[in-house]
CSV table of C-alpha atoms and ligand atoms in Angstrom, one decimal:
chain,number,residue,atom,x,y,z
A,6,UNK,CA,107.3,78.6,76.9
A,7,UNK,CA,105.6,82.1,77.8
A,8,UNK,CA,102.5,82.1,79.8
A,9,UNK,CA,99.9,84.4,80.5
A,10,UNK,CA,98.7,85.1,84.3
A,11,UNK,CA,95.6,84.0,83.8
A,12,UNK,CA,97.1,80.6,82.3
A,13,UNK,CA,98.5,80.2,85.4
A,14,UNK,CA,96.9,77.3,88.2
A,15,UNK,CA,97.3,79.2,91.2
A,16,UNK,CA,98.3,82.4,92.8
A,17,UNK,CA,99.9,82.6,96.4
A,18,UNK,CA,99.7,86.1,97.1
A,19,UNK,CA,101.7,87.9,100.5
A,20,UNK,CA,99.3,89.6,102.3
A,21,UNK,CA,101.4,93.0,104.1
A,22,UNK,CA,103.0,95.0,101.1
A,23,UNK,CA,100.8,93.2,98.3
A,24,UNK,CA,97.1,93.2,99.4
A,25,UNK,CA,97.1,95.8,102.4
A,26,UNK,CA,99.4,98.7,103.9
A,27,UNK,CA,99.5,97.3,107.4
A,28,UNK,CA,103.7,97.5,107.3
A,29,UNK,CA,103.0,101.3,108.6
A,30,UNK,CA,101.5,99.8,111.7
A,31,UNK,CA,104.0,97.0,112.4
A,32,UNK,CA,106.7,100.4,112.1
A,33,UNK,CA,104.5,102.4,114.3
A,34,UNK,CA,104.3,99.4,117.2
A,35,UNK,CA,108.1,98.5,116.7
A,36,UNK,CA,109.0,102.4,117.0
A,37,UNK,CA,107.0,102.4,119.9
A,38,UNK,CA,108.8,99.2,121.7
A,39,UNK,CA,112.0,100.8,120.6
A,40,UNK,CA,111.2,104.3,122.7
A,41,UNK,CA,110.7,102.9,125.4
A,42,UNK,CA,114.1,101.2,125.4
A,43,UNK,CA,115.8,103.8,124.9
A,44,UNK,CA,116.6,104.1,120.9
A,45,UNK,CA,115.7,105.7,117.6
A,46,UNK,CA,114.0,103.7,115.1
A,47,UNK,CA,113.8,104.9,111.9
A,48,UNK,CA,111.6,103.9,108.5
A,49,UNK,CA,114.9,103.1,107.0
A,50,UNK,CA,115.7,100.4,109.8
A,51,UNK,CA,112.2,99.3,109.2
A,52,UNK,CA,112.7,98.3,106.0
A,53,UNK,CA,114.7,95.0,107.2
A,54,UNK,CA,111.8,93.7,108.6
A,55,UNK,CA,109.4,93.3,105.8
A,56,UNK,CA,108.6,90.4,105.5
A,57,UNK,CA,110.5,88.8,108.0
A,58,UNK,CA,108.8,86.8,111.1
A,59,UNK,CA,107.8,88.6,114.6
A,60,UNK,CA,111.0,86.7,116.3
A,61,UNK,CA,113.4,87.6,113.8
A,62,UNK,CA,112.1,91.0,113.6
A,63,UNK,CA,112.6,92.0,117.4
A,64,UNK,CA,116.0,90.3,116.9
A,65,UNK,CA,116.9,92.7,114.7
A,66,UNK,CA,115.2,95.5,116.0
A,67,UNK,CA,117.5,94.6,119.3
A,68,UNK,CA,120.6,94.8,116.8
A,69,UNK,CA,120.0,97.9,115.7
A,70,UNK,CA,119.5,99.7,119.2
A,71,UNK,CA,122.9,97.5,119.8
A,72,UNK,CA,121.1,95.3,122.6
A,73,UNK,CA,121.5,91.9,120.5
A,74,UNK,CA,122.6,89.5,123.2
A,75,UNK,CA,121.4,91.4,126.2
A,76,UNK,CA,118.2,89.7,126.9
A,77,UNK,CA,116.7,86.1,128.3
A,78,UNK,CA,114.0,84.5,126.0
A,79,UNK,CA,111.3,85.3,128.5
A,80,UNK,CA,112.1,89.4,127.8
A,81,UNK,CA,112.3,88.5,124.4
A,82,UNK,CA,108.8,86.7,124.2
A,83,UNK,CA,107.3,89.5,126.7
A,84,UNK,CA,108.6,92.3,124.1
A,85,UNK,CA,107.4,90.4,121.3
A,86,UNK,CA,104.1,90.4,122.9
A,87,UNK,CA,104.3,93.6,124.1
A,88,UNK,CA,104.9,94.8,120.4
A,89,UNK,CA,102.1,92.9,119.1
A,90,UNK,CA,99.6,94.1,121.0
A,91,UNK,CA,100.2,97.4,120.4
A,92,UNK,CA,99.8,96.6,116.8
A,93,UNK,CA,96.7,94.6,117.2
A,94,UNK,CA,95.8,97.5,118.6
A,95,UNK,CA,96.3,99.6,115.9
A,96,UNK,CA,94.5,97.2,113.4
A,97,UNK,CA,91.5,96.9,115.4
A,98,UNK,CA,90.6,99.9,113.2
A,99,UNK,CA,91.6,98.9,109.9
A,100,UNK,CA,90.0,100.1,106.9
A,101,UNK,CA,88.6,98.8,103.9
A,102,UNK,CA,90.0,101.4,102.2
A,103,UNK,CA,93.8,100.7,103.6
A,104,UNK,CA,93.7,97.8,100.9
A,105,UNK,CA,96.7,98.6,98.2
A,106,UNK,CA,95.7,99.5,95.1
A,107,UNK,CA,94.0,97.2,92.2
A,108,UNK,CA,94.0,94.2,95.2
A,109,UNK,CA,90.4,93.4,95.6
A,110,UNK,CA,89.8,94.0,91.9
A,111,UNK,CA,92.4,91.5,91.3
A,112,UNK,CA,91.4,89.1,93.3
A,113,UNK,CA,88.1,89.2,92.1
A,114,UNK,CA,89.0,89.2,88.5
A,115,UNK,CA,91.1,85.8,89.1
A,116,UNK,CA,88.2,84.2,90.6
A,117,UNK,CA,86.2,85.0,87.3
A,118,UNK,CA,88.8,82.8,86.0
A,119,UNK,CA,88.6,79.8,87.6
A,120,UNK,CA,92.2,80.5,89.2
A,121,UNK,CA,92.9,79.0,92.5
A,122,UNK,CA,93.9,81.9,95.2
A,123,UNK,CA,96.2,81.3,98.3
A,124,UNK,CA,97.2,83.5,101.0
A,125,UNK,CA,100.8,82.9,101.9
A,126,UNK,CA,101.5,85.5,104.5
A,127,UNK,CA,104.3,85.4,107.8
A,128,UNK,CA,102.0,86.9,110.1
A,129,UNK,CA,100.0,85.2,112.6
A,130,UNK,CA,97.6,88.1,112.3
A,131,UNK,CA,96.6,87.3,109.1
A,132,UNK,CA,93.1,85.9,109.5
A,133,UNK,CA,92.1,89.1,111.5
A,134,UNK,CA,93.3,91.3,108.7
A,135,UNK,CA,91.0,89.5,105.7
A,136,UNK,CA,88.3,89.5,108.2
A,137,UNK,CA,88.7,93.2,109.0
A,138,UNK,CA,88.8,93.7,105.0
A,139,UNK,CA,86.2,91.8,104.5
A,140,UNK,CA,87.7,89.3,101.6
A,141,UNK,CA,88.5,85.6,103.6
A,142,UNK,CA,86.2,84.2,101.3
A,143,UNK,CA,88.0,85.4,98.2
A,144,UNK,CA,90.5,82.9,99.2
A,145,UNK,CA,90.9,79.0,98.4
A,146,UNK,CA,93.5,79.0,100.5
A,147,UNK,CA,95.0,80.7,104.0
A,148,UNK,CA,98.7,79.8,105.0
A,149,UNK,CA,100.0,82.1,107.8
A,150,UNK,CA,102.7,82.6,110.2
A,151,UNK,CA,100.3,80.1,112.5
A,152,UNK,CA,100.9,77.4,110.3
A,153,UNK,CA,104.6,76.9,110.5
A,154,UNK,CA,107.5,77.2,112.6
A,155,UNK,CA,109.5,78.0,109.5
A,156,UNK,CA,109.3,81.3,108.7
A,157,UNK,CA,110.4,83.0,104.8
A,158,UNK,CA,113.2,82.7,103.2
A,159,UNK,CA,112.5,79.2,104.0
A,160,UNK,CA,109.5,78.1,101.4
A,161,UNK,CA,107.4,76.1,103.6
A,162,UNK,CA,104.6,79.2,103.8
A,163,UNK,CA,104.2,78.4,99.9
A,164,UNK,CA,104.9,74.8,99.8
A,165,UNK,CA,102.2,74.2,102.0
A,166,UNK,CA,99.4,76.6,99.9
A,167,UNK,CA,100.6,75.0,96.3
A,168,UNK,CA,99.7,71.7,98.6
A,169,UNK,CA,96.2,72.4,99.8
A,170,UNK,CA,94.8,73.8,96.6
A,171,UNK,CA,96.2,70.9,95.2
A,172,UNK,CA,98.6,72.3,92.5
A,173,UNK,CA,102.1,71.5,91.5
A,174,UNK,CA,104.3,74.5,93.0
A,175,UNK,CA,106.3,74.8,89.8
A,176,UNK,CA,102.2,76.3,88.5
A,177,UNK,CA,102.1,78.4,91.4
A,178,UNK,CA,103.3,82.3,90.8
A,179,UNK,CA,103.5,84.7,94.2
A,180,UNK,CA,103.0,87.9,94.4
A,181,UNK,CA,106.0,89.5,97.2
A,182,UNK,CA,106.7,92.4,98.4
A,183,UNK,CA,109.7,91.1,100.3
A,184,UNK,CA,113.8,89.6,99.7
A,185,UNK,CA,112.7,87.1,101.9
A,186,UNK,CA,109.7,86.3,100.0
A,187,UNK,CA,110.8,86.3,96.6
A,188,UNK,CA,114.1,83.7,97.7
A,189,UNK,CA,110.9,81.5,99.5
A,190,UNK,CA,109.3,81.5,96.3
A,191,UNK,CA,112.1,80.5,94.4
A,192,UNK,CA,113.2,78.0,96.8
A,193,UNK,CA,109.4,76.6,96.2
A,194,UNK,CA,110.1,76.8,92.7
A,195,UNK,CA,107.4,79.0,92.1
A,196,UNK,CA,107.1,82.1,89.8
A,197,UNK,CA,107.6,85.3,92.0
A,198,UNK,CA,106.5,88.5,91.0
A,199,UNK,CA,107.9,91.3,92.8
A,200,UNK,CA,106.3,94.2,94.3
A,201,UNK,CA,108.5,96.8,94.6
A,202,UNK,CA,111.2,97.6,92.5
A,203,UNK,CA,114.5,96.0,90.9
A,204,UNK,CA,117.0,98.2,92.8
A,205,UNK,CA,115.4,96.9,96.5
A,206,UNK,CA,114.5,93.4,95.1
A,207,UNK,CA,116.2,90.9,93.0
A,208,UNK,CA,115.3,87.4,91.6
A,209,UNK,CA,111.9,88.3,90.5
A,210,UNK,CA,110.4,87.2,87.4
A,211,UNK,CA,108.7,90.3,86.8
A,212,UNK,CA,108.2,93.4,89.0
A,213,UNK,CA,105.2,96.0,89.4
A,214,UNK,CA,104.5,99.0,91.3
A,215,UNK,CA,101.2,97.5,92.4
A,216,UNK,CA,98.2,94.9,91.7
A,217,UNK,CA,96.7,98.0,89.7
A,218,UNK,CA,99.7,97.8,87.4
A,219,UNK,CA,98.5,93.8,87.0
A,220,UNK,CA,95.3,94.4,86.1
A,221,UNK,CA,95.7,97.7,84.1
A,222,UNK,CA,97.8,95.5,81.6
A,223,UNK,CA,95.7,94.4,78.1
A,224,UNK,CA,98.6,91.9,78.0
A,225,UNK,CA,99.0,90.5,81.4
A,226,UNK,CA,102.8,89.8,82.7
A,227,UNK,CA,104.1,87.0,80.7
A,228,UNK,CA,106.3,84.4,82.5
A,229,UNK,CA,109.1,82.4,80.9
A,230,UNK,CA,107.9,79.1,81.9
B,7,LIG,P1,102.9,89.2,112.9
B,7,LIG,P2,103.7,89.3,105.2
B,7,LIG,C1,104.7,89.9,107.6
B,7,LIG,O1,103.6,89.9,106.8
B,7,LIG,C2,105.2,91.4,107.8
B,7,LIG,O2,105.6,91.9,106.5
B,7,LIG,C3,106.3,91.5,108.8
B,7,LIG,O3,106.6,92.9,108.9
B,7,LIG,C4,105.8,90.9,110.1
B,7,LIG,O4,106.8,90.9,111.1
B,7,LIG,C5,105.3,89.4,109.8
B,7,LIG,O5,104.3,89.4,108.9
B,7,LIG,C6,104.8,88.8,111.1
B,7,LIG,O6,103.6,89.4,111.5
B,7,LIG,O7,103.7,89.9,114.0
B,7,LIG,O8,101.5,89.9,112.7
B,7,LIG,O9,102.8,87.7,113.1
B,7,LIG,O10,104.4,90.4,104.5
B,7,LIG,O11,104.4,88.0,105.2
B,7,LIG,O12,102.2,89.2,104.9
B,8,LIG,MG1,104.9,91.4,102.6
């Protein structure tokens, strides 16, 4: 059976690559962590960690410096923390404006509808960052990287979300910008939609530049089921 978006119960979305472009300030602090021990990091290695917890991130941040291995947990945690800061830091100032295009709109329009609205992000910095933009209330739902241990691919992020607005997961579509998010999704059995592009992501239902491309549609994505 084909659905329309708006037929749909409720919509997780990811918050860094889907509602906001904070993935340039996660690059800037890891770049940052990396100069100081001693290695180039480029926008290209930066592209693994999308995504992908603060842990598992510095892990392979460490690999590509070729360091994996070479330090205790508490140098790991102390880097970690060391990283974050840096990028708290640098979304102290966050903009209104730094939202990705058609977001709010979207968010906004699916409200008109009566659609429920989670947030189903990996970052533990999440509720800053709808604070900063000013749209926490446009959600039903917040599920961040606080709220498990188990971090995407692993679908407990969306599991939990489809769970407190109180809808069946398999009525759930997410919006990803990430491989790790889109294989959470389906491991959910939700509907993912993929932001980005087919030759980066795969296993998406249907894929979109941006949330403008959503809401610019007179026929909004269909979904096979
Ligand atoms: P934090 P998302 C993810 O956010 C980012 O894409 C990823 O780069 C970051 O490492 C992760 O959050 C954890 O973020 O260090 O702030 O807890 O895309 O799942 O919204
Ligand atoms: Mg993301």
């Amino acid at each position: 059976m084909m659905k329309n978006l708006y037929e749909m119960k409720g919509i997780i979305f990811d918050l860094d690559g889907v509602i906001v472009d904070t993935a340039k300030y996660h690059y800037l602090a890891w770049r940052e962590l990396a100069d100081r021990l001693g290695f180039e990091f480029t926008p290209e290695h930066n592209e693994r960690l999308k995504g992908v917890s603060r842990d598992r991130s510095l892990e392979i941040l460490l690999e590509v410096g070729g360091m994996a291995g070479e330090f205790s947990a508490a140098e790991k945690h102390a880097m970690a923390t060391e990283k974050n800061e840096r990028y708290v830091a640098y979304i102290r100032d966050l903009k209104q404006d730094e939202m990705l295009p058609g977001s709010r709109e979207l968010l906004l329009e699916l409200r008109k509808h009566g659609i429920k609205i989670g947030l189903g992000s990996a970052s533990k910095n999440a509720p800053e960052i709808l604070d900063k933009l000013g749209i926490t209330e446009l959600f039903d739902v917040i599920v961040d990287g606080n709220a498990t241990q188990h971090a995407k691919p692993d679908p407990a992020v969306f599991l939990l979300g489809a769970q407190a607005m109180g809808i069946d997961p398999a009525d759930c579509i997410v919006f990803e910008d990430a491989q790790a998010g889109i294989e959470a999704a389906l491991a959910a059995g939700m509907t993912p939609i993929a932001v980005g592009c087919p030759t980066q992501l795969t296993g998406a239902e249907v894929y979109v530049k941006d949330l403008q491309e959503v809401l610019m549609c007179d026929e909004k994505p269909h979904l096979s089921r």
